[in-house]
Amino acid sequence: MSKIDWIVLAVTLIAIISYGLYKSSATKNLDGYFLSNRSMPWYLILLSIMGTQASAVTFLSAPGQAYTDGMRFVQYYFGLPLAMVVLCITFLPVFHKLKIYTAYEFLEKRFDLKTRTLTSFLFLLQRGLSTGISISAPSIILSSLLGWNILWTNIFMGGLLIIYTVTGGAKAVAYTQQLQFIIIFLGMGVAGYMVVHLLPAHVGLFDALHVSGKAGKLNIITSGVDGKHFNWNDRYNMWSGVIGGFFLALSYFGTDQSQVGRYLTAKSETESKLGLLMNGLVKVPMQFLILLIGVLVFAFYQYTSEPVFFNQSQLKLLENTKYKDSLNDLQNQYNAAQERKVAAMNFLSANSSQQNSALYQQTELSLHAMNDQKIAFRKTIKRWLNDKDVKGDDNDTNYIFLRFVVDYLPKGLIGLLIAVIFLAAWGSIAAALNSLASCTIVDFHKRFSKKELSEKREYNLSKWYTFLWGVFCIIVAQLAYNIGNSLIEAVNVLGSLFYGVILGIFLVAFYMKRVGGNAVFISALITEIFVITIHILNQKGIVNLSFLWLNVVGAIGVIILSCLFAAVGFKKINA
């Protein structure tokens, strides 16, 4: 990056930290530190909810996801609007009425202590791991740009974030997310404009969309039907999005403290509902536009030479291995093929009125052959990186958008876009750390401690727990560097292992008054083991079931087993 990019990046990040510290004044007790004294208006609730959900993984990995797999990932969010309505009718009124700090307090009132403890533990486990992955996303940027060791990069990223999160609590998180989202939308809007602006003079927006559509990248709606049968292992289709996405969104926004803690800060139940409902309306279009940027980046690279591998650090790694000469030969062949591809694309664009001509059709066929050759080249590189003597990272998806930004955007804008990814990471991670600390002190420390804690002692402990969870997540970030697949998929898969079971517990609590704590506790344990087993078998290819369906399996499994155990005589424990 240039000096002006570093200045833009540094000024933006310092401004956010300073603003967070400035807004960090709060009553020095649990209500002030975790819930901002329940004083937030609906628009801050909306921005806080979206900022918590839309991490750096969203803005870094989603364009790459669209580049490689098309727009069908947007279907993942189709169940979200309906989930927001259900939350506003069922979950939210109860949470507000009870004046709770965490969602899991409700479970002890409804069931018993062990059910509350189990559910809170499952949340802490999955949210701590997911937050670590979210830290690794912006760390990848710095390590790639500067050549820093990923360990020190993770410490640097997490350390900056912990400064205002530990100091300011929920109030600092909410207000910084407001400023962060303004900068994020500005930066992504500029990125979208620049992609179109950088296209050749004879190629406009609709031409770019036409090229992407012919390549199968505008697959916004897919049925999941493969031949005559529904493919249960298809990750993103209309049905998995509406059904599986509904269960996942209901669990995430209704039972995950990182989100529940956002709308419990509202000054009234009405403000909370407005924030949630607006999130249901805004999130799908927002994700659509982020994925569209990835599709436009794909179209841009059809008219210019695209890297054989976007993660340039891995190519440098191969240059120092036994594959050095082979890589050089492959790169020369690839560069020659890219020159032919660009010439062919320019010919097709200039002669779009002659699509029925033999030459036009022959050029299209040659483009398909070039694309197959490109895929073969990249598979070869991935095979080399997976060599036990190389031990490289064969995942390229997370670097696609970053590579475009660094290589083609003008000075100043590169720094802004890098800042966008940092800010998105900080928004979601800060809220997660705040929620992890709140559950630790409320659901475990205070609940099991025999000592009466003063408000000052609770406040200081909350800061220490926030700090310790930050350290834990940095450690996870280091381990998540070579996690494989796109980061956005990794986070969603991890959540799906736990969210369904947690949701099932809450659904039984709300809708099945005859079921008691013993029945739901045993059901949750059995179902969680079953869900994890299915995932392991799916990874080995023994079972074919997309991760989104795990949310459905987990929720329904808890409900069915709870009803069965209650029917055969498990004692009901009243609230």
PDB file of N, CA and C in Angstrom, residues 350-433:
ATOM      1  N   ALA A 350     -17.323  -6.744 -28.855  1.00  0.00           N
ATOM      2  CA  ALA A 350     -17.374  -5.860 -30.025  1.00  0.00           C
ATOM      3  C   ALA A 350     -18.296  -6.388 -31.110  1.00  0.00           C
ATOM      4  N   ASN A 351     -18.601  -7.703 -31.083  1.00  0.00           N
ATOM      5  CA  ASN A 351     -19.414  -8.309 -32.137  1.00  0.00           C
ATOM      6  C   ASN A 351     -20.667  -8.984 -31.574  1.00  0.00           C
ATOM      7  N   SER A 352     -21.241  -8.367 -30.535  1.00  0.00           N
ATOM      8  CA  SER A 352     -22.410  -8.956 -29.880  1.00  0.00           C
ATOM      9  C   SER A 352     -23.619  -9.073 -30.805  1.00  0.00           C
ATOM     10  N   SER A 353     -23.639  -8.279 -31.876  1.00  0.00           N
ATOM     11  CA  SER A 353     -24.760  -8.337 -32.820  1.00  0.00           C
ATOM     12  C   SER A 353     -24.641  -9.520 -33.786  1.00  0.00           C
ATOM     13  N   GLN A 354     -23.520 -10.235 -33.750  1.00  0.00           N
ATOM     14  CA  GLN A 354     -23.302 -11.350 -34.673  1.00  0.00           C
ATOM     15  C   GLN A 354     -23.225 -12.692 -33.935  1.00  0.00           C
ATOM     16  N   GLN A 355     -24.098 -12.859 -32.951  1.00  0.00           N
ATOM     17  CA  GLN A 355     -24.023 -14.048 -32.102  1.00  0.00           C
ATOM     18  C   GLN A 355     -24.321 -15.349 -32.845  1.00  0.00           C
ATOM     19  N   ASN A 356     -24.957 -15.237 -34.005  1.00  0.00           N
ATOM     20  CA  ASN A 356     -25.279 -16.454 -34.768  1.00  0.00           C
ATOM     21  C   ASN A 356     -24.187 -16.842 -35.754  1.00  0.00           C
ATOM     22  N   SER A 357     -23.150 -16.017 -35.846  1.00  0.00           N
ATOM     23  CA  SER A 357     -22.084 -16.317 -36.799  1.00  0.00           C
ATOM     24  C   SER A 357     -21.228 -17.475 -36.286  1.00  0.00           C
ATOM     25  N   ALA A 358     -20.604 -18.191 -37.227  1.00  0.00           N
ATOM     26  CA  ALA A 358     -19.778 -19.346 -36.876  1.00  0.00           C
ATOM     27  C   ALA A 358     -18.565 -18.925 -36.051  1.00  0.00           C
ATOM     28  N   LEU A 359     -17.960 -17.769 -36.416  1.00  0.00           N
ATOM     29  CA  LEU A 359     -16.770 -17.306 -35.712  1.00  0.00           C
ATOM     30  C   LEU A 359     -17.097 -16.943 -34.262  1.00  0.00           C
ATOM     31  N   TYR A 360     -18.252 -16.303 -34.065  1.00  0.00           N
ATOM     32  CA  TYR A 360     -18.667 -15.911 -32.718  1.00  0.00           C
ATOM     33  C   TYR A 360     -18.860 -17.152 -31.839  1.00  0.00           C
ATOM     34  N   GLN A 361     -19.560 -18.136 -32.400  1.00  0.00           N
ATOM     35  CA  GLN A 361     -19.833 -19.354 -31.637  1.00  0.00           C
ATOM     36  C   GLN A 361     -18.556 -20.151 -31.370  1.00  0.00           C
ATOM     37  N   GLN A 362     -17.644 -20.138 -32.340  1.00  0.00           N
ATOM     38  CA  GLN A 362     -16.374 -20.828 -32.148  1.00  0.00           C
ATOM     39  C   GLN A 362     -15.549 -20.161 -31.046  1.00  0.00           C
ATOM     40  N   THR A 363     -15.616 -18.826 -30.980  1.00  0.00           N
ATOM     41  CA  THR A 363     -14.905 -18.084 -29.931  1.00  0.00           C
ATOM     42  C   THR A 363     -15.470 -18.401 -28.557  1.00  0.00           C
ATOM     43  N   GLU A 364     -16.795 -18.530 -28.474  1.00  0.00           N
ATOM     44  CA  GLU A 364     -17.429 -18.897 -27.203  1.00  0.00           C
ATOM     45  C   GLU A 364     -16.956 -20.273 -26.734  1.00  0.00           C
ATOM     46  N   LEU A 365     -16.882 -21.210 -27.669  1.00  0.00           N
ATOM     47  CA  LEU A 365     -16.418 -22.552 -27.321  1.00  0.00           C
ATOM     48  C   LEU A 365     -14.975 -22.540 -26.828  1.00  0.00           C
ATOM     49  N   SER A 366     -14.159 -21.716 -27.477  1.00  0.00           N
ATOM     50  CA  SER A 366     -12.755 -21.643 -27.055  1.00  0.00           C
ATOM     51  C   SER A 366     -12.635 -21.034 -25.655  1.00  0.00           C
ATOM     52  N   LEU A 367     -13.548 -20.106 -25.315  1.00  0.00           N
ATOM     53  CA  LEU A 367     -13.547 -19.521 -23.980  1.00  0.00           C
ATOM     54  C   LEU A 367     -13.866 -20.565 -22.913  1.00  0.00           C
ATOM     55  N   HIS A 368     -14.820 -21.437 -23.228  1.00  0.00           N
ATOM     56  CA  HIS A 368     -15.152 -22.515 -22.303  1.00  0.00           C
ATOM     57  C   HIS A 368     -13.943 -23.431 -22.073  1.00  0.00           C
ATOM     58  N   ALA A 369     -13.228 -23.703 -23.155  1.00  0.00           N
ATOM     59  CA  ALA A 369     -12.036 -24.551 -23.042  1.00  0.00           C
ATOM     60  C   ALA A 369     -10.957 -23.864 -22.200  1.00  0.00           C
ATOM     61  N   MET A 370     -10.808 -22.556 -22.390  1.00  0.00           N
ATOM     62  CA  MET A 370      -9.836 -21.795 -21.590  1.00  0.00           C
ATOM     63  C   MET A 370     -10.211 -21.799 -20.111  1.00  0.00           C
ATOM     64  N   ASN A 371     -11.494 -21.705 -19.830  1.00  0.00           N
ATOM     65  CA  ASN A 371     -11.950 -21.717 -18.439  1.00  0.00           C
ATOM     66  C   ASN A 371     -11.648 -23.072 -17.785  1.00  0.00           C
ATOM     67  N   ASP A 372     -11.883 -24.161 -18.543  1.00  0.00           N
ATOM     68  CA  ASP A 372     -11.566 -25.497 -18.025  1.00  0.00           C
ATOM     69  C   ASP A 372     -10.067 -25.628 -17.751  1.00  0.00           C
ATOM     70  N   GLN A 373      -9.273 -25.021 -18.643  1.00  0.00           N
ATOM     71  CA  GLN A 373      -7.827 -25.057 -18.470  1.00  0.00           C
ATOM     72  C   GLN A 373      -7.411 -24.270 -17.219  1.00  0.00           C
ATOM     73  N   LYS A 374      -8.064 -23.119 -16.993  1.00  0.00           N
ATOM     74  CA  LYS A 374      -7.779 -22.303 -15.812  1.00  0.00           C
ATOM     75  C   LYS A 374      -8.077 -23.084 -14.528  1.00  0.00           C
ATOM     76  N   ILE A 375      -9.198 -23.766 -14.510  1.00  0.00           N
ATOM     77  CA  ILE A 375      -9.575 -24.582 -13.346  1.00  0.00           C
ATOM     78  C   ILE A 375      -8.539 -25.674 -13.107  1.00  0.00           C
ATOM     79  N   ALA A 376      -8.071 -26.282 -14.196  1.00  0.00           N
ATOM     80  CA  ALA A 376      -7.060 -27.341 -14.069  1.00  0.00           C
ATOM     81  C   ALA A 376      -5.753 -26.788 -13.498  1.00  0.00           C
ATOM     82  N   PHE A 377      -5.353 -25.578 -13.955  1.00  0.00           N
ATOM     83  CA  PHE A 377      -4.141 -24.950 -13.429  1.00  0.00           C
ATOM     84  C   PHE A 377      -4.257 -24.737 -11.914  1.00  0.00           C
ATOM     85  N   ARG A 378      -5.411 -24.223 -11.481  1.00  0.00           N
ATOM     86  CA  ARG A 378      -5.587 -23.914 -10.052  1.00  0.00           C
ATOM     87  C   ARG A 378      -5.638 -25.193  -9.216  1.00  0.00           C
ATOM     88  N   LYS A 379      -6.218 -26.243  -9.760  1.00  0.00           N
ATOM     89  CA  LYS A 379      -6.232 -27.519  -9.047  1.00  0.00           C
ATOM     90  C   LYS A 379      -4.809 -28.045  -8.862  1.00  0.00           C
ATOM     91  N   THR A 380      -3.981 -27.832  -9.871  1.00  0.00           N
ATOM     92  CA  THR A 380      -2.587 -28.266  -9.776  1.00  0.00           C
ATOM     93  C   THR A 380      -1.862 -27.520  -8.660  1.00  0.00           C
ATOM     94  N   ILE A 381      -2.079 -26.207  -8.595  1.00  0.00           N
ATOM     95  CA  ILE A 381      -1.441 -25.401  -7.548  1.00  0.00           C
ATOM     96  C   ILE A 381      -1.915 -25.846  -6.164  1.00  0.00           C
ATOM     97  N   LYS A 382      -3.222 -26.112  -6.039  1.00  0.00           N
ATOM     98  CA  LYS A 382      -3.747 -26.562  -4.751  1.00  0.00           C
ATOM     99  C   LYS A 382      -3.147 -27.914  -4.349  1.00  0.00           C
ATOM    100  N   ARG A 383      -2.950 -28.770  -5.356  1.00  0.00           N
ATOM    101  CA  ARG A 383      -2.343 -30.077  -5.071  1.00  0.00           C
ATOM    102  C   ARG A 383      -0.913 -29.905  -4.567  1.00  0.00           C
ATOM    103  N   TRP A 384      -0.186 -28.980  -5.175  1.00  0.00           N
ATOM    104  CA  TRP A 384       1.180 -28.705  -4.717  1.00  0.00           C
ATOM    105  C   TRP A 384       1.181 -28.156  -3.293  1.00  0.00           C
ATOM    106  N   LEU A 385       0.256 -27.253  -3.005  1.00  0.00           N
ATOM    107  CA  LEU A 385       0.192 -26.636  -1.674  1.00  0.00           C
ATOM    108  C   LEU A 385      -0.177 -27.659  -0.601  1.00  0.00           C
ATOM    109  N   ASN A 386      -0.914 -28.680  -0.989  1.00  0.00           N
ATOM    110  CA  ASN A 386      -1.330 -29.711  -0.035  1.00  0.00           C
ATOM    111  C   ASN A 386      -0.254 -30.779   0.185  1.00  0.00           C
ATOM    112  N   ASP A 387       0.834 -30.662  -0.544  1.00  0.00           N
ATOM    113  CA  ASP A 387       1.945 -31.599  -0.370  1.00  0.00           C
ATOM    114  C   ASP A 387       2.451 -31.505   1.077  1.00  0.00           C
ATOM    115  N   LYS A 388       2.687 -32.634   1.694  1.00  0.00           N
ATOM    116  CA  LYS A 388       3.124 -32.648   3.094  1.00  0.00           C
ATOM    117  C   LYS A 388       4.464 -31.945   3.294  1.00  0.00           C
ATOM    118  N   ASP A 389       5.243 -31.818   2.219  1.00  0.00           N
ATOM    119  CA  ASP A 389       6.525 -31.117   2.320  1.00  0.00           C
ATOM    120  C   ASP A 389       6.368 -29.604   2.171  1.00  0.00           C
ATOM    121  N   VAL A 390       5.211 -29.169   1.675  1.00  0.00           N
ATOM    122  CA  VAL A 390       4.967 -27.741   1.457  1.00  0.00           C
ATOM    123  C   VAL A 390       4.123 -27.152   2.590  1.00  0.00           C
ATOM    124  N   LYS A 391       3.034 -27.848   2.928  1.00  0.00           N
ATOM    125  CA  LYS A 391       2.120 -27.421   4.001  1.00  0.00           C
ATOM    126  C   LYS A 391       1.633 -25.986   3.782  1.00  0.00           C
ATOM    127  N   GLY A 392       1.088 -25.753   2.583  1.00  0.00           N
ATOM    128  CA  GLY A 392       0.573 -24.431   2.265  1.00  0.00           C
ATOM    129  C   GLY A 392      -0.918 -24.311   2.542  1.00  0.00           C
ATOM    130  N   ASP A 393      -1.476 -23.171   2.179  1.00  0.00           N
ATOM    131  CA  ASP A 393      -2.904 -22.889   2.346  1.00  0.00           C
ATOM    132  C   ASP A 393      -3.543 -22.877   0.967  1.00  0.00           C
ATOM    133  N   ASP A 394      -4.391 -23.888   0.669  1.00  0.00           N
ATOM    134  CA  ASP A 394      -4.960 -23.997  -0.667  1.00  0.00           C
ATOM    135  C   ASP A 394      -6.272 -23.235  -0.822  1.00  0.00           C
ATOM    136  N   ASN A 395      -6.691 -22.519   0.218  1.00  0.00           N
ATOM    137  CA  ASN A 395      -7.939 -21.766   0.141  1.00  0.00           C
ATOM    138  C   ASN A 395      -7.668 -20.398  -0.473  1.00  0.00           C
ATOM    139  N   ASP A 396      -8.330 -20.109  -1.590  1.00  0.00           N
ATOM    140  CA  ASP A 396      -8.085 -18.866  -2.321  1.00  0.00           C
ATOM    141  C   ASP A 396      -9.255 -17.899  -2.255  1.00  0.00           C
ATOM    142  N   THR A 397     -10.418 -18.381  -1.832  1.00  0.00           N
ATOM    143  CA  THR A 397     -11.644 -17.577  -1.882  1.00  0.00           C
ATOM    144  C   THR A 397     -11.527 -16.287  -1.080  1.00  0.00           C
ATOM    145  N   ASN A 398     -10.932 -16.340   0.100  1.00  0.00           N
ATOM    146  CA  ASN A 398     -10.881 -15.181   0.986  1.00  0.00           C
ATOM    147  C   ASN A 398      -9.975 -14.065   0.465  1.00  0.00           C
ATOM    148  N   TYR A 399      -9.179 -14.350  -0.579  1.00  0.00           N
ATOM    149  CA  TYR A 399      -8.217 -13.367  -1.065  1.00  0.00           C
ATOM    150  C   TYR A 399      -8.659 -12.681  -2.358  1.00  0.00           C
ATOM    151  N   ILE A 400      -9.765 -13.110  -2.942  1.00  0.00           N
ATOM    152  CA  ILE A 400     -10.167 -12.612  -4.262  1.00  0.00           C
ATOM    153  C   ILE A 400     -10.466 -11.115  -4.222  1.00  0.00           C
ATOM    154  N   PHE A 401     -11.366 -10.713  -3.329  1.00  0.00           N
ATOM    155  CA  PHE A 401     -11.735  -9.300  -3.246  1.00  0.00           C
ATOM    156  C   PHE A 401     -10.549  -8.460  -2.786  1.00  0.00           C
ATOM    157  N   LEU A 402      -9.790  -8.973  -1.822  1.00  0.00           N
ATOM    158  CA  LEU A 402      -8.617  -8.260  -1.327  1.00  0.00           C
ATOM    159  C   LEU A 402      -7.609  -8.014  -2.438  1.00  0.00           C
ATOM    160  N   ARG A 403      -7.362  -9.023  -3.293  1.00  0.00           N
ATOM    161  CA  ARG A 403      -6.406  -8.891  -4.383  1.00  0.00           C
ATOM    162  C   ARG A 403      -6.849  -7.821  -5.380  1.00  0.00           C
ATOM    163  N   PHE A 404      -8.154  -7.783  -5.675  1.00  0.00           N
ATOM    164  CA  PHE A 404      -8.679  -6.755  -6.584  1.00  0.00           C
ATOM    165  C   PHE A 404      -8.479  -5.370  -5.996  1.00  0.00           C
ATOM    166  N   VAL A 405      -8.799  -5.211  -4.716  1.00  0.00           N
ATOM    167  CA  VAL A 405      -8.664  -3.912  -4.052  1.00  0.00           C
ATOM    168  C   VAL A 405      -7.225  -3.419  -4.115  1.00  0.00           C
ATOM    169  N   VAL A 406      -6.284  -4.269  -3.750  1.00  0.00           N
ATOM    170  CA  VAL A 406      -4.874  -3.870  -3.692  1.00  0.00           C
ATOM    171  C   VAL A 406      -4.302  -3.608  -5.083  1.00  0.00           C
ATOM    172  N   ASP A 407      -4.704  -4.387  -6.070  1.00  0.00           N
ATOM    173  CA  ASP A 407      -4.101  -4.279  -7.403  1.00  0.00           C
ATOM    174  C   ASP A 407      -4.696  -3.173  -8.267  1.00  0.00           C
ATOM    175  N   TYR A 408      -5.978  -2.831  -8.069  1.00  0.00           N
ATOM    176  CA  TYR A 408      -6.646  -1.973  -9.046  1.00  0.00           C
ATOM    177  C   TYR A 408      -7.272  -0.689  -8.508  1.00  0.00           C
ATOM    178  N   LEU A 409      -7.537  -0.587  -7.228  1.00  0.00           N
ATOM    179  CA  LEU A 409      -8.150   0.637  -6.734  1.00  0.00           C
ATOM    180  C   LEU A 409      -7.094   1.728  -6.570  1.00  0.00           C
ATOM    181  N   PRO A 410      -7.489   2.995  -6.750  1.00  0.00           N
ATOM    182  CA  PRO A 410      -6.520   4.091  -6.639  1.00  0.00           C
ATOM    183  C   PRO A 410      -6.065   4.328  -5.203  1.00  0.00           C
ATOM    184  N   LYS A 411      -4.984   5.069  -5.059  1.00  0.00           N
ATOM    185  CA  LYS A 411      -4.440   5.366  -3.739  1.00  0.00           C
ATOM    186  C   LYS A 411      -5.485   6.077  -2.875  1.00  0.00           C
ATOM    187  N   GLY A 412      -5.509   5.755  -1.621  1.00  0.00           N
ATOM    188  CA  GLY A 412      -6.503   6.327  -0.712  1.00  0.00           C
ATOM    189  C   GLY A 412      -7.702   5.419  -0.556  1.00  0.00           C
ATOM    190  N   LEU A 413      -8.240   4.949  -1.682  1.00  0.00           N
ATOM    191  CA  LEU A 413      -9.384   4.041  -1.636  1.00  0.00           C
ATOM    192  C   LEU A 413      -8.978   2.663  -1.109  1.00  0.00           C
ATOM    193  N   ILE A 414      -7.736   2.268  -1.404  1.00  0.00           N
ATOM    194  CA  ILE A 414      -7.253   0.984  -0.879  1.00  0.00           C
ATOM    195  C   ILE A 414      -7.260   1.029   0.650  1.00  0.00           C
ATOM    196  N   GLY A 415      -6.743   2.098   1.199  1.00  0.00           N
ATOM    197  CA  GLY A 415      -6.736   2.255   2.649  1.00  0.00           C
ATOM    198  C   GLY A 415      -8.132   2.272   3.230  1.00  0.00           C
ATOM    199  N   LEU A 416      -9.073   2.922   2.512  1.00  0.00           N
ATOM    200  CA  LEU A 416     -10.462   2.982   2.983  1.00  0.00           C
ATOM    201  C   LEU A 416     -11.095   1.603   2.989  1.00  0.00           C
ATOM    202  N   LEU A 417     -10.887   0.821   1.918  1.00  0.00           N
ATOM    203  CA  LEU A 417     -11.486  -0.516   1.839  1.00  0.00           C
ATOM    204  C   LEU A 417     -10.871  -1.463   2.862  1.00  0.00           C
ATOM    205  N   ILE A 418      -9.571  -1.345   3.099  1.00  0.00           N
ATOM    206  CA  ILE A 418      -8.954  -2.160   4.140  1.00  0.00           C
ATOM    207  C   ILE A 418      -9.543  -1.770   5.503  1.00  0.00           C
ATOM    208  N   ALA A 419      -9.751  -0.468   5.711  1.00  0.00           N
ATOM    209  CA  ALA A 419     -10.364   0.005   6.959  1.00  0.00           C
ATOM    210  C   ALA A 419     -11.774  -0.540   7.115  1.00  0.00           C
ATOM    211  N   VAL A 420     -12.520  -0.628   6.010  1.00  0.00           N
ATOM    212  CA  VAL A 420     -13.885  -1.171   6.051  1.00  0.00           C
ATOM    213  C   VAL A 420     -13.878  -2.588   6.617  1.00  0.00           C
ATOM    214  N   ILE A 421     -12.946  -3.393   6.149  1.00  0.00           N
ATOM    215  CA  ILE A 421     -12.887  -4.786   6.598  1.00  0.00           C
ATOM    216  C   ILE A 421     -12.491  -4.848   8.078  1.00  0.00           C
ATOM    217  N   PHE A 422     -11.582  -3.974   8.486  1.00  0.00           N
ATOM    218  CA  PHE A 422     -11.216  -3.908   9.899  1.00  0.00           C
ATOM    219  C   PHE A 422     -12.414  -3.509  10.757  1.00  0.00           C
ATOM    220  N   LEU A 423     -13.128  -2.472  10.327  1.00  0.00           N
ATOM    221  CA  LEU A 423     -14.251  -1.963  11.122  1.00  0.00           C
ATOM    222  C   LEU A 423     -15.368  -2.990  11.223  1.00  0.00           C
ATOM    223  N   ALA A 424     -15.617  -3.702  10.132  1.00  0.00           N
ATOM    224  CA  ALA A 424     -16.645  -4.744  10.169  1.00  0.00           C
ATOM    225  C   ALA A 424     -16.264  -5.826  11.170  1.00  0.00           C
ATOM    226  N   ALA A 425     -14.976  -6.145  11.203  1.00  0.00           N
ATOM    227  CA  ALA A 425     -14.503  -7.142  12.169  1.00  0.00           C
ATOM    228  C   ALA A 425     -14.694  -6.639  13.586  1.00  0.00           C
ATOM    229  N   TRP A 426     -14.300  -5.418  13.835  1.00  0.00           N
ATOM    230  CA  TRP A 426     -14.388  -4.867  15.185  1.00  0.00           C
ATOM    231  C   TRP A 426     -15.825  -4.791  15.675  1.00  0.00           C
ATOM    232  N   GLY A 427     -16.756  -4.429  14.777  1.00  0.00           N
ATOM    233  CA  GLY A 427     -18.150  -4.306  15.188  1.00  0.00           C
ATOM    234  C   GLY A 427     -18.712  -5.608  15.713  1.00  0.00           C
ATOM    235  N   SER A 428     -18.481  -6.691  14.976  1.00  0.00           N
ATOM    236  CA  SER A 428     -19.027  -7.988  15.385  1.00  0.00           C
ATOM    237  C   SER A 428     -18.254  -8.593  16.551  1.00  0.00           C
ATOM    238  N   ILE A 429     -16.937  -8.425  16.548  1.00  0.00           N
ATOM    239  CA  ILE A 429     -16.121  -9.039  17.594  1.00  0.00           C
ATOM    240  C   ILE A 429     -16.345  -8.337  18.934  1.00  0.00           C
ATOM    241  N   ALA A 430     -16.460  -7.017  18.916  1.00  0.00           N
ATOM    242  CA  ALA A 430     -16.685  -6.276  20.158  1.00  0.00           C
ATOM    243  C   ALA A 430     -17.990  -6.701  20.812  1.00  0.00           C
ATOM    244  N   ALA A 431     -19.051  -6.834  20.008  1.00  0.00           N
ATOM    245  CA  ALA A 431     -20.339  -7.276  20.549  1.00  0.00           C
ATOM    246  C   ALA A 431     -20.239  -8.701  21.085  1.00  0.00           C
ATOM    247  N   ALA A 432     -19.488  -9.546  20.387  1.00  0.00           N
ATOM    248  CA  ALA A 432     -19.337 -10.935  20.827  1.00  0.00           C
ATOM    249  C   ALA A 432     -18.593 -11.014  22.163  1.00  0.00           C
ATOM    250  N   LEU A 433     -17.502 -10.254  22.294  1.00  0.00           N
ATOM    251  CA  LEU A 433     -16.755 -10.256  23.551  1.00  0.00           C
ATOM    252  C   LEU A 433     -17.615  -9.754  24.702  1.00  0.00           C
TER     253      LEU A 433
END
